[in-house]
């Protein structure tokens, strides 16, 4: 086994274990911390795929900024087990059925993954470099990129208007 395969299996086991701990953790703060571990493991996978830019963006944006916001929101909500309403059996049953349906979708997707992997095209060249991403982004996809920029700007303006106190 090569070092790449060992790293892949280690990162996969880390991501799956941390995701399981995130879901089963009773404390929401611990769940957020386990989710940060999942994001770091996924960033490791991006590095193995030679996508360094995506790995850094994943760490900075998701593991850094968004998870800190989640952590602050959870801490501000002051979640206690005392005041949490008890869930009835029908709600638990609906959750189990929804989880089972999601499991079926995953199994169906994994059954066809071997066929899709055979059809994957191996592109040669600098696949994970920022220069190539920038060239494609600002030549082929410049219009969608600018539209997304305007949408983000309008969302920020809307958030400021909604958050502004009435005078």
PDB file of C-alpha atoms in Angstrom:
ATOM      1  CA  UNK A   1       0.000   0.000   0.000  1.00  0.00           C
ATOM      2  CA  UNK A   2       1.215   3.453  -0.824  1.00  0.00           C
ATOM      3  CA  UNK A   3       1.182   6.417   1.531  1.00  0.00           C
ATOM      4  CA  UNK A   4      -1.673   7.955  -0.474  1.00  0.00           C
ATOM      5  CA  UNK A   5      -3.870   4.923   0.104  1.00  0.00           C
ATOM      6  CA  UNK A   6      -3.026   4.872   3.797  1.00  0.00           C
ATOM      7  CA  UNK A   7      -3.889   8.578   4.095  1.00  0.00           C
ATOM      8  CA  UNK A   8      -7.108   8.042   2.165  1.00  0.00           C
ATOM      9  CA  UNK A   9      -8.261   5.237   4.452  1.00  0.00           C
ATOM     10  CA  UNK A  10      -7.224   7.149   7.569  1.00  0.00           C
ATOM     11  CA  UNK A  11      -9.061  10.321   6.466  1.00  0.00           C
ATOM     12  CA  UNK A  12     -12.119   8.290   5.464  1.00  0.00           C
ATOM     13  CA  UNK A  13     -12.239   6.528   8.829  1.00  0.00           C
ATOM     14  CA  UNK A  14     -11.726   9.872  10.599  1.00  0.00           C
ATOM     15  CA  UNK A  15     -14.523  11.536   8.610  1.00  0.00           C
ATOM     16  CA  UNK A  16     -16.955   8.672   9.158  1.00  0.00           C
ATOM     17  CA  UNK A  17     -16.131   8.375  12.856  1.00  0.00           C
ATOM     18  CA  UNK A  18     -16.416  12.114  13.450  1.00  0.00           C
ATOM     19  CA  UNK A  19     -19.691  12.257  11.498  1.00  0.00           C
ATOM     20  CA  UNK A  20     -21.068   9.429  13.614  1.00  0.00           C
ATOM     21  CA  UNK A  21     -19.964  11.200  16.792  1.00  0.00           C
ATOM     22  CA  UNK A  22     -21.524  14.439  15.502  1.00  0.00           C
ATOM     23  CA  UNK A  23     -24.890  12.789  14.987  1.00  0.00           C
ATOM     24  CA  UNK A  24     -24.906  10.791  18.222  1.00  0.00           C
ATOM     25  CA  UNK A  25     -23.551  13.518  20.510  1.00  0.00           C
ATOM     26  CA  UNK A  26     -26.116  14.798  22.995  1.00  0.00           C
ATOM     27  CA  UNK A  27     -24.399  18.145  23.524  1.00  0.00           C
ATOM     28  CA  UNK A  28     -24.854  20.480  20.501  1.00  0.00           C
ATOM     29  CA  UNK A  29     -21.511  22.202  21.138  1.00  0.00           C
ATOM     30  CA  UNK A  30     -19.722  18.863  20.853  1.00  0.00           C
ATOM     31  CA  UNK A  31     -21.648  18.173  17.653  1.00  0.00           C
ATOM     32  CA  UNK A  32     -20.310  21.377  16.111  1.00  0.00           C
ATOM     33  CA  UNK A  33     -16.771  20.481  17.181  1.00  0.00           C
ATOM     34  CA  UNK A  34     -17.096  17.024  15.617  1.00  0.00           C
ATOM     35  CA  UNK A  35     -18.386  18.654  12.427  1.00  0.00           C
ATOM     36  CA  UNK A  36     -15.220  20.747  12.316  1.00  0.00           C
ATOM     37  CA  UNK A  37     -13.207  17.506  12.459  1.00  0.00           C
ATOM     38  CA  UNK A  38     -15.273  16.204   9.522  1.00  0.00           C
ATOM     39  CA  UNK A  39     -14.477  19.351   7.525  1.00  0.00           C
ATOM     40  CA  UNK A  40     -10.752  18.936   8.196  1.00  0.00           C
ATOM     41  CA  UNK A  41     -10.905  15.302   7.047  1.00  0.00           C
ATOM     42  CA  UNK A  42     -12.713  16.347   3.869  1.00  0.00           C
ATOM     43  CA  UNK A  43     -10.065  19.001   3.284  1.00  0.00           C
ATOM     44  CA  UNK A  44      -7.477  16.230   3.540  1.00  0.00           C
ATOM     45  CA  UNK A  45      -9.339  14.368   0.811  1.00  0.00           C
ATOM     46  CA  UNK A  46      -9.259  17.505  -1.350  1.00  0.00           C
ATOM     47  CA  UNK A  47      -5.489  17.678  -0.924  1.00  0.00           C
ATOM     48  CA  UNK A  48      -5.185  14.027  -1.941  1.00  0.00           C
ATOM     49  CA  UNK A  49      -7.187  14.873  -5.069  1.00  0.00           C
ATOM     50  CA  UNK A  50      -4.728  17.705  -5.876  1.00  0.00           C
ATOM     51  CA  UNK A  51      -7.363  20.379  -5.196  1.00  0.00           C
ATOM     52  CA  UNK A  52      -5.429  22.564  -2.779  1.00  0.00           C
ATOM     53  CA  UNK A  53      -7.575  25.636  -3.358  1.00  0.00           C
ATOM     54  CA  UNK A  54     -10.755  23.772  -2.381  1.00  0.00           C
ATOM     55  CA  UNK A  55      -9.035  22.399   0.714  1.00  0.00           C
ATOM     56  CA  UNK A  56      -7.968  25.849   1.903  1.00  0.00           C
ATOM     57  CA  UNK A  57     -11.362  27.384   1.131  1.00  0.00           C
ATOM     58  CA  UNK A  58     -13.074  24.526   2.968  1.00  0.00           C
ATOM     59  CA  UNK A  59     -10.929  25.100   6.045  1.00  0.00           C
ATOM     60  CA  UNK A  60     -11.218  28.887   6.026  1.00  0.00           C
ATOM     61  CA  UNK A  61     -14.875  29.252   5.102  1.00  0.00           C
ATOM     62  CA  UNK A  62     -16.592  26.203   6.540  1.00  0.00           C
ATOM     63  CA  UNK A  63     -14.407  25.026   9.420  1.00  0.00           C
ATOM     64  CA  UNK A  64     -13.465  28.579  10.325  1.00  0.00           C
ATOM     65  CA  UNK A  65     -16.221  31.074   9.735  1.00  0.00           C
ATOM     66  CA  UNK A  66     -19.459  29.100   9.444  1.00  0.00           C
ATOM     67  CA  UNK A  67     -18.742  26.695  12.302  1.00  0.00           C
ATOM     68  CA  UNK A  68     -17.840  29.612  14.572  1.00  0.00           C
ATOM     69  CA  UNK A  69     -21.189  31.172  13.704  1.00  0.00           C
ATOM     70  CA  UNK A  70     -22.961  27.876  14.463  1.00  0.00           C
ATOM     71  CA  UNK A  71     -21.125  27.673  17.766  1.00  0.00           C
ATOM     72  CA  UNK A  72     -22.138  31.210  18.739  1.00  0.00           C
ATOM     73  CA  UNK A  73     -25.770  30.588  17.786  1.00  0.00           C
ATOM     74  CA  UNK A  74     -25.890  27.376  19.804  1.00  0.00           C
ATOM     75  CA  UNK A  75     -24.303  29.080  22.793  1.00  0.00           C
ATOM     76  CA  UNK A  76     -26.695  32.037  22.541  1.00  0.00           C
ATOM     77  CA  UNK A  77     -29.741  29.765  22.325  1.00  0.00           C
ATOM     78  CA  UNK A  78     -28.848  28.274  25.727  1.00  0.00           C
ATOM     79  CA  UNK A  79     -30.104  24.787  24.968  1.00  0.00           C
ATOM     80  CA  UNK A  80     -30.885  22.856  28.131  1.00  0.00           C
ATOM     81  CA  UNK A  81     -32.284  19.351  28.477  1.00  0.00           C
ATOM     82  CA  UNK A  82     -34.702  20.678  31.132  1.00  0.00           C
ATOM     83  CA  UNK A  83     -36.763  22.858  28.812  1.00  0.00           C
ATOM     84  CA  UNK A  84     -36.536  20.647  25.723  1.00  0.00           C
ATOM     85  CA  UNK A  85     -39.975  19.325  24.722  1.00  0.00           C
ATOM     86  CA  UNK A  86     -40.382  15.556  24.616  1.00  0.00           C
ATOM     87  CA  UNK A  87     -40.894  14.100  21.153  1.00  0.00           C
ATOM     88  CA  UNK A  88     -43.814  11.770  20.649  1.00  0.00           C
ATOM     89  CA  UNK A  89     -43.527   8.306  19.133  1.00  0.00           C
ATOM     90  CA  UNK A  90     -44.956   9.368  15.744  1.00  0.00           C
ATOM     91  CA  UNK A  91     -42.236  11.964  15.278  1.00  0.00           C
ATOM     92  CA  UNK A  92     -39.593   9.379  16.134  1.00  0.00           C
ATOM     93  CA  UNK A  93     -41.197   6.931  13.700  1.00  0.00           C
ATOM     94  CA  UNK A  94     -41.207   9.550  10.926  1.00  0.00           C
ATOM     95  CA  UNK A  95     -37.515  10.225  11.591  1.00  0.00           C
ATOM     96  CA  UNK A  96     -36.705   6.517  11.382  1.00  0.00           C
ATOM     97  CA  UNK A  97     -38.629   6.157   8.097  1.00  0.00           C
ATOM     98  CA  UNK A  98     -36.895   9.225   6.622  1.00  0.00           C
ATOM     99  CA  UNK A  99     -33.499   7.882   7.686  1.00  0.00           C
ATOM    100  CA  UNK A 100     -34.296   4.500   6.147  1.00  0.00           C
ATOM    101  CA  UNK A 101     -35.296   6.155   2.866  1.00  0.00           C
ATOM    102  CA  UNK A 102     -32.039   8.113   2.857  1.00  0.00           C
ATOM    103  CA  UNK A 103     -30.127   4.868   3.450  1.00  0.00           C
ATOM    104  CA  UNK A 104     -31.894   3.283   0.463  1.00  0.00           C
ATOM    105  CA  UNK A 105     -30.921   6.234  -1.729  1.00  0.00           C
ATOM    106  CA  UNK A 106     -27.283   5.906  -0.614  1.00  0.00           C
ATOM    107  CA  UNK A 107     -27.252   2.165  -1.304  1.00  0.00           C
ATOM    108  CA  UNK A 108     -28.765   2.714  -4.764  1.00  0.00           C
ATOM    109  CA  UNK A 109     -26.179   5.399  -5.512  1.00  0.00           C
ATOM    110  CA  UNK A 110     -23.310   3.188  -4.351  1.00  0.00           C
ATOM    111  CA  UNK A 111     -24.474   0.296  -6.518  1.00  0.00           C
ATOM    112  CA  UNK A 112     -23.979   2.450  -9.615  1.00  0.00           C
ATOM    113  CA  UNK A 113     -20.775   4.096  -8.419  1.00  0.00           C
ATOM    114  CA  UNK A 114     -18.556   1.375  -9.869  1.00  0.00           C
ATOM    115  CA  UNK A 115     -20.070   1.920 -13.305  1.00  0.00           C
ATOM    116  CA  UNK A 116     -19.622   5.670 -13.020  1.00  0.00           C
ATOM    117  CA  UNK A 117     -16.018   5.281 -11.830  1.00  0.00           C
ATOM    118  CA  UNK A 118     -15.200   3.322 -14.973  1.00  0.00           C
ATOM    119  CA  UNK A 119     -16.511   6.195 -17.102  1.00  0.00           C
ATOM    120  CA  UNK A 120     -14.468   8.862 -15.305  1.00  0.00           C
ATOM    121  CA  UNK A 121     -12.085  10.752 -17.536  1.00  0.00           C
ATOM    122  CA  UNK A 122      -8.530  11.202 -16.334  1.00  0.00           C
ATOM    123  CA  UNK A 123      -7.475  14.737 -17.160  1.00  0.00           C
ATOM    124  CA  UNK A 124      -3.797  15.433 -17.211  1.00  0.00           C
ATOM    125  CA  UNK A 125      -2.220  18.703 -16.248  1.00  0.00           C
ATOM    126  CA  UNK A 126      -2.458  21.049 -13.304  1.00  0.00           C
ATOM    127  CA  UNK A 127      -5.909  20.044 -12.087  1.00  0.00           C
ATOM    128  CA  UNK A 128      -5.902  21.603  -8.624  1.00  0.00           C
ATOM    129  CA  UNK A 129      -4.066  24.831  -9.260  1.00  0.00           C
ATOM    130  CA  UNK A 130      -5.640  28.205  -8.617  1.00  0.00           C
ATOM    131  CA  UNK A 131      -4.370  29.679 -11.887  1.00  0.00           C
ATOM    132  CA  UNK A 132      -6.318  27.129 -13.941  1.00  0.00           C
ATOM    133  CA  UNK A 133      -9.430  27.696 -11.832  1.00  0.00           C
ATOM    134  CA  UNK A 134      -9.128  31.459 -12.264  1.00  0.00           C
ATOM    135  CA  UNK A 135      -8.674  31.185 -16.026  1.00  0.00           C
ATOM    136  CA  UNK A 136     -11.767  29.001 -16.403  1.00  0.00           C
ATOM    137  CA  UNK A 137     -13.768  31.132 -13.969  1.00  0.00           C
ATOM    138  CA  UNK A 138     -13.024  34.424 -15.686  1.00  0.00           C
ATOM    139  CA  UNK A 139     -13.231  33.206 -19.291  1.00  0.00           C
ATOM    140  CA  UNK A 140     -15.890  30.506 -19.643  1.00  0.00           C
ATOM    141  CA  UNK A 141     -17.968  31.290 -16.546  1.00  0.00           C
ATOM    142  CA  UNK A 142     -17.610  35.065 -16.193  1.00  0.00           C
ATOM    143  CA  UNK A 143     -21.341  35.820 -16.587  1.00  0.00           C
ATOM    144  CA  UNK A 144     -22.548  33.308 -13.939  1.00  0.00           C
ATOM    145  CA  UNK A 145     -19.733  34.492 -11.645  1.00  0.00           C
ATOM    146  CA  UNK A 146     -20.855  38.121 -11.934  1.00  0.00           C
ATOM    147  CA  UNK A 147     -24.516  37.171 -11.476  1.00  0.00           C
ATOM    148  CA  UNK A 148     -23.584  35.284  -8.294  1.00  0.00           C
ATOM    149  CA  UNK A 149     -21.670  38.376  -7.122  1.00  0.00           C
ATOM    150  CA  UNK A 150     -24.747  40.569  -7.629  1.00  0.00           C
ATOM    151  CA  UNK A 151     -26.925  38.029  -5.801  1.00  0.00           C
ATOM    152  CA  UNK A 152     -24.523  37.972  -2.840  1.00  0.00           C
ATOM    153  CA  UNK A 153     -24.455  41.777  -2.795  1.00  0.00           C
ATOM    154  CA  UNK A 154     -28.249  41.970  -2.822  1.00  0.00           C
ATOM    155  CA  UNK A 155     -28.437  39.380  -0.021  1.00  0.00           C
ATOM    156  CA  UNK A 156     -26.047  41.464   2.093  1.00  0.00           C
ATOM    157  CA  UNK A 157     -28.041  44.628   1.446  1.00  0.00           C
ATOM    158  CA  UNK A 158     -31.247  42.758   2.334  1.00  0.00           C
ATOM    159  CA  UNK A 159     -29.719  41.495   5.574  1.00  0.00           C
ATOM    160  CA  UNK A 160     -28.682  45.038   6.518  1.00  0.00           C
ATOM    161  CA  UNK A 161     -32.147  46.402   5.732  1.00  0.00           C
ATOM    162  CA  UNK A 162     -33.894  43.651   7.688  1.00  0.00           C
ATOM    163  CA  UNK A 163     -31.496  43.962  10.608  1.00  0.00           C
ATOM    164  CA  UNK A 164     -31.743  47.736  10.781  1.00  0.00           C
ATOM    165  CA  UNK A 165     -33.896  49.022  13.598  1.00  0.00           C
ATOM    166  CA  UNK A 166     -36.945  51.005  12.572  1.00  0.00           C
ATOM    167  CA  UNK A 167     -36.501  54.743  13.012  1.00  0.00           C
TER     168      UNK A 167
END
